[in-house]
XYZ file of C-alpha atoms in Angstrom:
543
model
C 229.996 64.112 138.201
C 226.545 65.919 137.584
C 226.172 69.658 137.224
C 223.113 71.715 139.303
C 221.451 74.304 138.266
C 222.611 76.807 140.923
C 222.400 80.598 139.131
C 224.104 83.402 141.023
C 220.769 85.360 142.076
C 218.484 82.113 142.360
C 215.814 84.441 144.913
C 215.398 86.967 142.207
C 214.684 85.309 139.081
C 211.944 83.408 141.329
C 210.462 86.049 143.265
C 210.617 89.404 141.830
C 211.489 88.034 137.681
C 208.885 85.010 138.156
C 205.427 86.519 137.338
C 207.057 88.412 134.271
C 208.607 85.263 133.127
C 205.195 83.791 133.063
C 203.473 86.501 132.253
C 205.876 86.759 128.873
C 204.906 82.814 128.664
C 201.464 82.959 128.562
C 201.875 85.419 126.239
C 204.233 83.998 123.629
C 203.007 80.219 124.241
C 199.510 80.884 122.245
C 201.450 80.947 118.924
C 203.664 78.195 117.418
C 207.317 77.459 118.322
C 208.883 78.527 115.321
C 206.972 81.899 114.845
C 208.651 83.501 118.668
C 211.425 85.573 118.587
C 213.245 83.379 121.550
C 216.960 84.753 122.768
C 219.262 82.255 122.182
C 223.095 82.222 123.230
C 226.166 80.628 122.026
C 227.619 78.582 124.149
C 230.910 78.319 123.812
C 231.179 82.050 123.362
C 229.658 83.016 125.898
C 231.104 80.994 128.769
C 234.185 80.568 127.604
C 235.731 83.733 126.037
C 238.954 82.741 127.302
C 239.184 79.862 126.127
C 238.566 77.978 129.808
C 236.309 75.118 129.925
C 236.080 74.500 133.734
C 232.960 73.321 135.131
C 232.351 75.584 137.808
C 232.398 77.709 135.277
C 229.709 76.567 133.279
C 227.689 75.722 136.109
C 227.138 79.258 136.875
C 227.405 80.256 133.348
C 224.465 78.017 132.279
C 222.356 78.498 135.290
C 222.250 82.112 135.005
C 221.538 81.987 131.230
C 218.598 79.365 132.151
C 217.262 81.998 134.988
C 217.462 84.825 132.840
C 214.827 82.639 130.423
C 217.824 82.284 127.471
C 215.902 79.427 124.896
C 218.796 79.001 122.209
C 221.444 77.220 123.408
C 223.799 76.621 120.754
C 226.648 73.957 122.188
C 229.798 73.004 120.197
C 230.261 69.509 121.051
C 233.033 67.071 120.396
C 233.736 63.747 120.452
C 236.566 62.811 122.903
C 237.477 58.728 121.468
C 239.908 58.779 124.594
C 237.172 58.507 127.096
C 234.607 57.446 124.725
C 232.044 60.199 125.180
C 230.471 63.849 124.255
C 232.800 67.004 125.662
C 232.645 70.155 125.229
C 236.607 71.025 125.679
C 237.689 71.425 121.901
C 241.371 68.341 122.406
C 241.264 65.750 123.704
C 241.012 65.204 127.554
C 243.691 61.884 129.484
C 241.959 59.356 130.268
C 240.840 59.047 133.865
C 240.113 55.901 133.852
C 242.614 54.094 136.390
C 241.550 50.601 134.486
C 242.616 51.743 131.308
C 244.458 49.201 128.550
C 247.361 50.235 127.620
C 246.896 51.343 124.184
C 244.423 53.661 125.528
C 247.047 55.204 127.655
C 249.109 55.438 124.544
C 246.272 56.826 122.515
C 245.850 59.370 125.275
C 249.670 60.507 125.632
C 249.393 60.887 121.874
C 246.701 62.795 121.382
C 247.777 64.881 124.440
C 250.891 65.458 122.760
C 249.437 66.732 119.282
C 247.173 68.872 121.273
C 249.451 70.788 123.446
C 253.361 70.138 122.016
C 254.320 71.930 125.226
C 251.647 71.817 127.455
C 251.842 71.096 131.168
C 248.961 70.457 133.665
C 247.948 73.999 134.878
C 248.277 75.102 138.152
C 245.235 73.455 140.811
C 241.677 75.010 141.402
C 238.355 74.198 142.041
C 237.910 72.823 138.340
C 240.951 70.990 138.114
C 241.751 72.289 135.055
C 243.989 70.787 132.742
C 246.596 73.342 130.511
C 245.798 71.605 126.994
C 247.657 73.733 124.479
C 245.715 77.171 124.176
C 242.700 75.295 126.152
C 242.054 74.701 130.089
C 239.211 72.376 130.675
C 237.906 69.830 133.526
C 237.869 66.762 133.296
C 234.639 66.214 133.513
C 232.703 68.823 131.497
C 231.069 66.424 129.234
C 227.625 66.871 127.758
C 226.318 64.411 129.971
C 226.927 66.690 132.623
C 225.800 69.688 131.269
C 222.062 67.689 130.235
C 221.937 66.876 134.317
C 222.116 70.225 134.968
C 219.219 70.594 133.100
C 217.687 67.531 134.508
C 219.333 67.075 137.552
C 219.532 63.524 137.208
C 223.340 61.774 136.489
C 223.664 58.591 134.434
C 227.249 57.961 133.389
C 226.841 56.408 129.853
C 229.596 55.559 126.696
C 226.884 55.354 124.110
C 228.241 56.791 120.705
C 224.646 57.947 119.907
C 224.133 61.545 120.353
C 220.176 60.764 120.485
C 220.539 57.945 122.455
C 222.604 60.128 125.497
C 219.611 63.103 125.384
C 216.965 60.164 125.121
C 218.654 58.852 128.261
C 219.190 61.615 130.277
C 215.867 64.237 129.785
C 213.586 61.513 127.616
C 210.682 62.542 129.586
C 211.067 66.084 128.698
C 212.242 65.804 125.179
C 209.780 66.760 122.237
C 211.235 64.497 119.467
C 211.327 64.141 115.995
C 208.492 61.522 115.528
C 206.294 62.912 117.606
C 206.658 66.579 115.256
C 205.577 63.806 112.309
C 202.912 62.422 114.089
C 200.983 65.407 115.437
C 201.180 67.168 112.340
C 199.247 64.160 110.899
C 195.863 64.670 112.496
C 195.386 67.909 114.044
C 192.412 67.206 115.789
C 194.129 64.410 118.054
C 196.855 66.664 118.920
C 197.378 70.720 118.889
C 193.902 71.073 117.773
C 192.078 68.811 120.370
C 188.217 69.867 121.179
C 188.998 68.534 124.767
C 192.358 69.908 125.369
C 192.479 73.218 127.212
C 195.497 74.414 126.378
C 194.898 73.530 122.946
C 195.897 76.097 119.730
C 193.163 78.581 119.690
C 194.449 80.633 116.370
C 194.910 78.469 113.123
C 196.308 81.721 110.446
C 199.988 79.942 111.718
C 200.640 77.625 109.091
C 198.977 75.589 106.385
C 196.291 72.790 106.789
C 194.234 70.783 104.794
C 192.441 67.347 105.419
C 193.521 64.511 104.008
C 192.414 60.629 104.194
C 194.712 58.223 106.798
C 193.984 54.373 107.781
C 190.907 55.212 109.563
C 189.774 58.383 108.684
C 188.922 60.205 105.615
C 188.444 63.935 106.751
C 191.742 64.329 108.944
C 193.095 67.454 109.488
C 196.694 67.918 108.722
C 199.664 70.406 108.415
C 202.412 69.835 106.454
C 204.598 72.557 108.019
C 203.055 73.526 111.463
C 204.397 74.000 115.096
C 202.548 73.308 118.341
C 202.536 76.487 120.599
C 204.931 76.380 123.785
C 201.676 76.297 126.113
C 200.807 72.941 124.574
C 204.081 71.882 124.961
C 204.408 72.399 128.357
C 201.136 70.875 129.590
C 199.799 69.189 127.384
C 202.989 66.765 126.502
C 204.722 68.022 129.376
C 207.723 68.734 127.126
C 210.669 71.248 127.756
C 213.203 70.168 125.165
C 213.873 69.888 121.391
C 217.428 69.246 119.895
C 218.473 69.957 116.403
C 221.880 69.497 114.650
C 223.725 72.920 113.757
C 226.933 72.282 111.591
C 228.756 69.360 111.525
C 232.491 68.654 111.225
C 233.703 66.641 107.845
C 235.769 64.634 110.661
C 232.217 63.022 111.819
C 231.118 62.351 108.383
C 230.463 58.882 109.513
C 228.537 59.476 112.183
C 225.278 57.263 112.481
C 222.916 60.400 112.125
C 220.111 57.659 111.093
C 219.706 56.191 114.598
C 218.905 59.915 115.670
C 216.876 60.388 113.760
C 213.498 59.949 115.582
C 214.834 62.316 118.520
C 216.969 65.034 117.456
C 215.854 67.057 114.450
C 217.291 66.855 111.118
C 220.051 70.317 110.278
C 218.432 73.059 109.418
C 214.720 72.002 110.387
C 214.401 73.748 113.232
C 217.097 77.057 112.537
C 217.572 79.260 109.455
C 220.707 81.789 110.152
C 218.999 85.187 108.746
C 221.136 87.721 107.085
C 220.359 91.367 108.309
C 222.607 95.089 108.020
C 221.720 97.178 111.076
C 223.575 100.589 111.857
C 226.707 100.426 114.391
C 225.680 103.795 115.946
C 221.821 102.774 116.101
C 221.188 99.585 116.169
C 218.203 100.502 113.767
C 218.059 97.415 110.671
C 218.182 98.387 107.103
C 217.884 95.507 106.006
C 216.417 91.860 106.608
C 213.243 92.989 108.852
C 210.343 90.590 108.492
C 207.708 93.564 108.506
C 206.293 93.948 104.835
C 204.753 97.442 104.926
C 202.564 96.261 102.046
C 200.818 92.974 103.038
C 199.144 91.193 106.501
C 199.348 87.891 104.733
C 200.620 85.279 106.970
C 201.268 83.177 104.339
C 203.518 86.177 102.781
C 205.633 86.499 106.024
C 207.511 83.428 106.104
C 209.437 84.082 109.279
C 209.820 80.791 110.675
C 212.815 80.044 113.036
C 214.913 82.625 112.210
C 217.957 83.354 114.079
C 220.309 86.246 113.820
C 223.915 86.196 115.340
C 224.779 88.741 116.829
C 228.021 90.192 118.888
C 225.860 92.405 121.595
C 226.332 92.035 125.111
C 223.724 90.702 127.450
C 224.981 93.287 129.820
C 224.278 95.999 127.725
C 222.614 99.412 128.548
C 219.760 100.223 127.532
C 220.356 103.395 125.609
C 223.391 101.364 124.074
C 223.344 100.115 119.978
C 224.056 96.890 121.035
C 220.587 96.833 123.256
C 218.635 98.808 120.707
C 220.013 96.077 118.001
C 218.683 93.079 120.217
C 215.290 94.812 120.585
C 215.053 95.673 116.596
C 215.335 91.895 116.049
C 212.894 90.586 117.880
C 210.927 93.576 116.296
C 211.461 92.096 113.032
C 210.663 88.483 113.921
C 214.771 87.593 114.492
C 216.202 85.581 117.498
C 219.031 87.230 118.534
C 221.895 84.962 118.933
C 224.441 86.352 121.626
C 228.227 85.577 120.412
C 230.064 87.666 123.339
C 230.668 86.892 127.347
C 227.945 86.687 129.832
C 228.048 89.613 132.303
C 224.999 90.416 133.149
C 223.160 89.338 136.428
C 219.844 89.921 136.008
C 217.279 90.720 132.972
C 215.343 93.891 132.285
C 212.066 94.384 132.271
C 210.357 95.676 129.088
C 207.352 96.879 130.840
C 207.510 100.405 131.048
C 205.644 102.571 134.221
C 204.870 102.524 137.614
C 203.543 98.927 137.771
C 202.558 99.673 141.128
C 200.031 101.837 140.946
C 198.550 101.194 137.377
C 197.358 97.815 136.458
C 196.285 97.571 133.143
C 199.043 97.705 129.680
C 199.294 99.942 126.477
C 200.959 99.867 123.719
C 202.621 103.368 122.798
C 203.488 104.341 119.376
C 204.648 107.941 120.635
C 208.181 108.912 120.136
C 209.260 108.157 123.450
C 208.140 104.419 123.517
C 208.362 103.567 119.950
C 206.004 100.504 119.654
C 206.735 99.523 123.643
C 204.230 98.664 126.397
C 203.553 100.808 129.264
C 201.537 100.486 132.501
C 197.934 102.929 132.621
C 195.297 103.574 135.019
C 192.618 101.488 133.686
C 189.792 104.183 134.064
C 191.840 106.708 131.495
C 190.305 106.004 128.171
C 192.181 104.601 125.125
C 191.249 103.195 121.737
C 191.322 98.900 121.708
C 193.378 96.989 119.794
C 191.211 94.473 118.040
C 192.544 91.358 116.085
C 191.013 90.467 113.098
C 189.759 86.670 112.334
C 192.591 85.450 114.473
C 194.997 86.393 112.022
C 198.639 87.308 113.074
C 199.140 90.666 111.418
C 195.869 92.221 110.901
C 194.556 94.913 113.207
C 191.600 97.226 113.715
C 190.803 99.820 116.727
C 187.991 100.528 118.479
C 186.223 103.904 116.969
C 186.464 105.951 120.090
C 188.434 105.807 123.135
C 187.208 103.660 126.314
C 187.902 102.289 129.491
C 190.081 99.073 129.792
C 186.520 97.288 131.343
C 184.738 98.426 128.388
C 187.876 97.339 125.425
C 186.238 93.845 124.867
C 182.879 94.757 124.396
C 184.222 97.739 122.261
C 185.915 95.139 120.200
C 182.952 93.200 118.952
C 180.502 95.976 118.513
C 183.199 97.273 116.206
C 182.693 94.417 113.992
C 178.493 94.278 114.225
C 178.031 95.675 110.816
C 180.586 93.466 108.827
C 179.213 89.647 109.397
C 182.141 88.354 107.628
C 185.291 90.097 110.318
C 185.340 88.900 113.960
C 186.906 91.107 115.967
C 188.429 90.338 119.172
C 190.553 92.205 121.643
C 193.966 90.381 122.093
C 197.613 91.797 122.666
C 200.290 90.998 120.444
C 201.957 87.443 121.182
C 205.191 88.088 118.867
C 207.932 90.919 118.622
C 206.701 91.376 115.072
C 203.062 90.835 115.592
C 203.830 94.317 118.533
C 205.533 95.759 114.778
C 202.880 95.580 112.532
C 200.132 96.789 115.470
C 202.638 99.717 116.019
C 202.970 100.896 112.290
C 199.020 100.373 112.216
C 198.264 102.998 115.044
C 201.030 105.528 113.244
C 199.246 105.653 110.256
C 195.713 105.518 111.926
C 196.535 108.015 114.437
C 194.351 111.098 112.729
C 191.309 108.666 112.873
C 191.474 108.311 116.426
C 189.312 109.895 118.919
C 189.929 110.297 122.567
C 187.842 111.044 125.688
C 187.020 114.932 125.087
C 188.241 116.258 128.579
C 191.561 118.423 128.843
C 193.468 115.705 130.133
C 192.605 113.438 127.924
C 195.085 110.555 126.812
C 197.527 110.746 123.862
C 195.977 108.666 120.744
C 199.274 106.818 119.647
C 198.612 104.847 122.884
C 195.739 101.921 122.427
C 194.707 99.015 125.076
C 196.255 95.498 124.906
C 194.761 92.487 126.655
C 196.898 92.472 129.651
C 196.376 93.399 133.147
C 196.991 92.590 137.035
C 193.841 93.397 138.248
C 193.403 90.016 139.837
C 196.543 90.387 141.668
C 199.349 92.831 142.121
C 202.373 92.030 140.239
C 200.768 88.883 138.302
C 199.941 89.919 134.322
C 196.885 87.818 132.669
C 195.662 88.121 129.368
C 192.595 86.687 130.161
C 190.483 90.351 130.177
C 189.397 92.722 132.839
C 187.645 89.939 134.695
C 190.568 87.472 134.128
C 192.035 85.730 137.083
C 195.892 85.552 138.260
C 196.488 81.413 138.623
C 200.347 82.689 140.320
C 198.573 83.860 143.157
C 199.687 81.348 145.747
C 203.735 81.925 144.823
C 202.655 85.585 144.756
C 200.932 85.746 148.223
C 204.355 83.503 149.797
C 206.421 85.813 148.244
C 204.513 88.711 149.693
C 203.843 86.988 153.289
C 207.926 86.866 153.183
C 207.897 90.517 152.459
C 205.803 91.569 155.097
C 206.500 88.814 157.321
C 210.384 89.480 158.213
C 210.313 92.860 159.051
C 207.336 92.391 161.305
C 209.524 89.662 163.300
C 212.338 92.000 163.270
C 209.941 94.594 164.801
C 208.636 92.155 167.800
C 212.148 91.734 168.988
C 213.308 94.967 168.617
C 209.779 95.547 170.546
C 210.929 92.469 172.488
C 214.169 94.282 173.591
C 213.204 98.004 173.869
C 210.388 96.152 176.525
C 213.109 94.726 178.389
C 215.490 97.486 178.759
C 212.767 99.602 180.066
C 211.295 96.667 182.611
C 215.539 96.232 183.184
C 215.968 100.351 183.934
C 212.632 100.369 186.465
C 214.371 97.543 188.441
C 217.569 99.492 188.629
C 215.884 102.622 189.768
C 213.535 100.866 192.365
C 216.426 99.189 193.881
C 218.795 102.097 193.846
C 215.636 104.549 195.113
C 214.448 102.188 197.671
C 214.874 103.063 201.088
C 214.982 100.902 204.559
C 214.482 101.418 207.817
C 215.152 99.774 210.933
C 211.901 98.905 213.326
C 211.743 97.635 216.901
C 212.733 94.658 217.482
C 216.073 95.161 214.959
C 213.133 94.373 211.777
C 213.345 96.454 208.639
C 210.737 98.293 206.287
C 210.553 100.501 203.466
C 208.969 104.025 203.991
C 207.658 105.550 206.497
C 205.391 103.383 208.677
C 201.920 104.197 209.550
């Protein structure tokens, strides 16, 4: 039986989360894969801290992570050879398979037996769990399942091919192997295409040169690039990529080569990253990304790093645990959540009253430390330029302007040097924000502000991000940039407006007929007859 995706607060991780979730997208999705600090969770921990594996369970459990935009899901998987497929319940499950040989049934009972010694079938419930020694698990959690929740889409299937059961289930949405290998080969035909628009714009990423294939002698190649997520999404209309994380010496013998053109080889795709941080802080001593002392890509070599981590998703935001979470993805980390899933809905990192300010900063004052915060786009702030679309070089804007005026204030910052192109951009990674934040803090006495008494503070500058366009929707397209969310945003607005006007017709409705209800009461209770000649009757006095 097929899992849904069905998360506890489906209306508002679509309507009030959606435009930050794309907003964050559009952000993040300009830069390759393995260069975004993307939250990640484990699994197992995290929906089953008690040791329950019941698929109600993990229905919920995995459709909240999913809404709450979770891209890490590490999954401990295990072969069950009783019913001859992928679980996730750590013993083996009984066979329910009514046409079952008989050694199978034997097989079962014994495994059932090493598993448990004692163990009894637990007491019924909407999973129809199973007691299985210190485990309780459904029957039918198997990984099958928990791909159709991502896919919606059940086939039953008894492959022994790991590859072969993703291929199966989400192939149209899987990014595999091969196709890594194959784009990387000519970057012109793929990230890099002239008549792709949601090609790669910034090339500082990773190394290229151009080498000579079959038909071609100047080919552009990478030998250890990443497409970006935007090219991902709609330009191969891709959603998925599997990796192998540790494997048992009990599946030694698995047949890793015919998986080897879909899921990606161990350690390809993760590197576990060592880093100290302080238990009453969060703050990291060691094992941050940010080198004080260079901007060299090429000398940052954060690629798909992932730090594990024991903090709460439900965790305050004055709390270590929260501050740790937000010093990793500072420092170009992942954080990896290892503890139970509490929370309900995500936070927003956008600080200010959205509502009335449209256009972002980023504010290197004590109180914001690095984070973005909502301004009134006529106040005047320096611009943060980027320089030759590299990832961790910056340069502001010699004197403060309006956020109209940042782009233009940009390039006529670079007119004297012919050799830098300066262009104004926001940061698209947690440690691409770090490096522009320890740039304005030691820039901060060469910054000039708008000379009036209420001038802005200078550890503030302009990023490219705004909802001028359209309330609520953030583009980084510039001042003049348009919101493409603004059909969702408009139905979610007519919704707003829409229901308590109805509710206001019929109480309108209502009050309208009590009052016509009361003025029939009163005439007939006021009313007065008469009786004429003749034995007829009329009301008032006659003339």
């Amino acid at each position: 039986m097929s899992l849904t995706y069905s998360p506890a607060h489906p209306g508002a991780y679509n309507s009030v989360w959606g435009p930050v979730f794309l907003a964050s997208r559009d952000i993040t999705g300009q830069v390759p894969i393995n260069k975004v600090e993307y939250p990640g969770v484990n699994v197992q921990a995290v929906c089953s801290p008690d040791n329950v594996f019941g698929r109600d369970q993990y229905r919920t459990c995995l459709s909240d992570l999913l809404g709450a935009q979770f891209r890490w899901f590490l999954f401990d998987i295990y072969w069950d050879y009783t019913n001859s497929q992928f679980g996730l319940c750590p013993v083996q499950v009984p066979s329910q398979d009514s046409n079952a040989t008989s050694d199978e049934v034997v097989t079962a009972v014994t495994s059932l037996r090493r598993a448990t010694i004692n163990g009894s079938e637990a007491d019924a419930s909407s999973d129809d769990l199973l007691q299985l020694g210190l485990y309780q698990c459904s029957d039918g959690l198997t990984f099958d399942s928990v791909l159709d929740l991502f896919h919606n889409y059940f086939s039953a299937t008894s492959s022994k091919v790991l590859g072969r059961v993703v291929h199966d289930e989400l192939q149209p949405y899987v990014y595999p192997f091969s196709q890594l290998l194959s784009d990387r080969g000519n970057l012109n035909g793929s990230w890099y295409a002239p008549d792709d628009p949601h090609a790669m714009k910034s090339t500082g990423y990773f190394n290229t040169s151009m080498t000579t294939n079959s038909t071609n002698s100047d080919v552009l190649s990478t030998p250890d690039g990443w497409p970006s997520e935007l090219y991902l999404l709609f330009s191969k209309f891709s959603r998925l990529l599997v990796t192998w994380g540790t494997v048992d010496d009990q599946m030694a013998a698995y047949d890793f080569a015919s998986d080897a053109s879909t899921v990606f080889p161990r350690d390809y795709m993760s590197t576990p990253h060592t880093f100290q941080a302080d238990a009453t802080t969060g703050a990291l001593s060691s094992g941050c990304f940010y080198d004080d002392t260079t901007t060299s890509a090429s000398r940052v070599n954060v690629s798909w790093s992932l730090g594990y981590t024991d903090a709460s998703p439900n965790a305050t935001a004055d709390s270590p645990a929260h501050e740790l979470v937000g010093n990793l993805t500072a420092c170009g980390i992942s954080p990896i959540l290892n503890t139970s899933n509490s929370s309900s809905l995500p936070r927003s990192q956008l600080h200010g009253p959205a509502r009335q300010f449209r256009c972002a900063v980023i504010d290197s004052s004590a109180a914001y430390t690095g984070r973005w915060r909502v301004a009134n786009c006529q106040q005047s702030f320096v611009a943060a330029c980027r320089v030759n679309a590299e990832p961790f070089r910056w340069r502001l804007t010699p004197n403060a302007v309006t956020f109209h005026d940042a782009p233009r204030a940009c390039q006529t910052a670079a007119e004297s040097d012919t050799e830098t192109v300066l262009a104004f951009d926001q940061p698209h990674t947690g440690l691409e924000n770090t490096y522009l934040h320890h740039y304005l803090l030691n820039n901060q006495s060469g910054l000039s502000s708008s000379s009036s008494s209420s001038s802005p503070p200078t550890t503030a500058a302009w990023i490219n991000l705004n909802s001028l366009s359209a309330e609520g929707c953030w583009v980084t397209t510039g001042p003049n940039g348009t919101c493409e969310y603004t059909n969702d945003l408009d139905l979610v607005n007519d919704r707003r407006i829409l229901i308590p006007t109805i509710g206001a017709l019929i109480i309108l409705i209502l009050a309208l007929l009590t009052a016509l209800a009361k003025c029939n009461s009163n005439y007939r209770h006021n009313r007065k007859t008469k009786t004429g000649p003749g034995g007829w009757e009329y009301e008032g006095v006659p003339s």
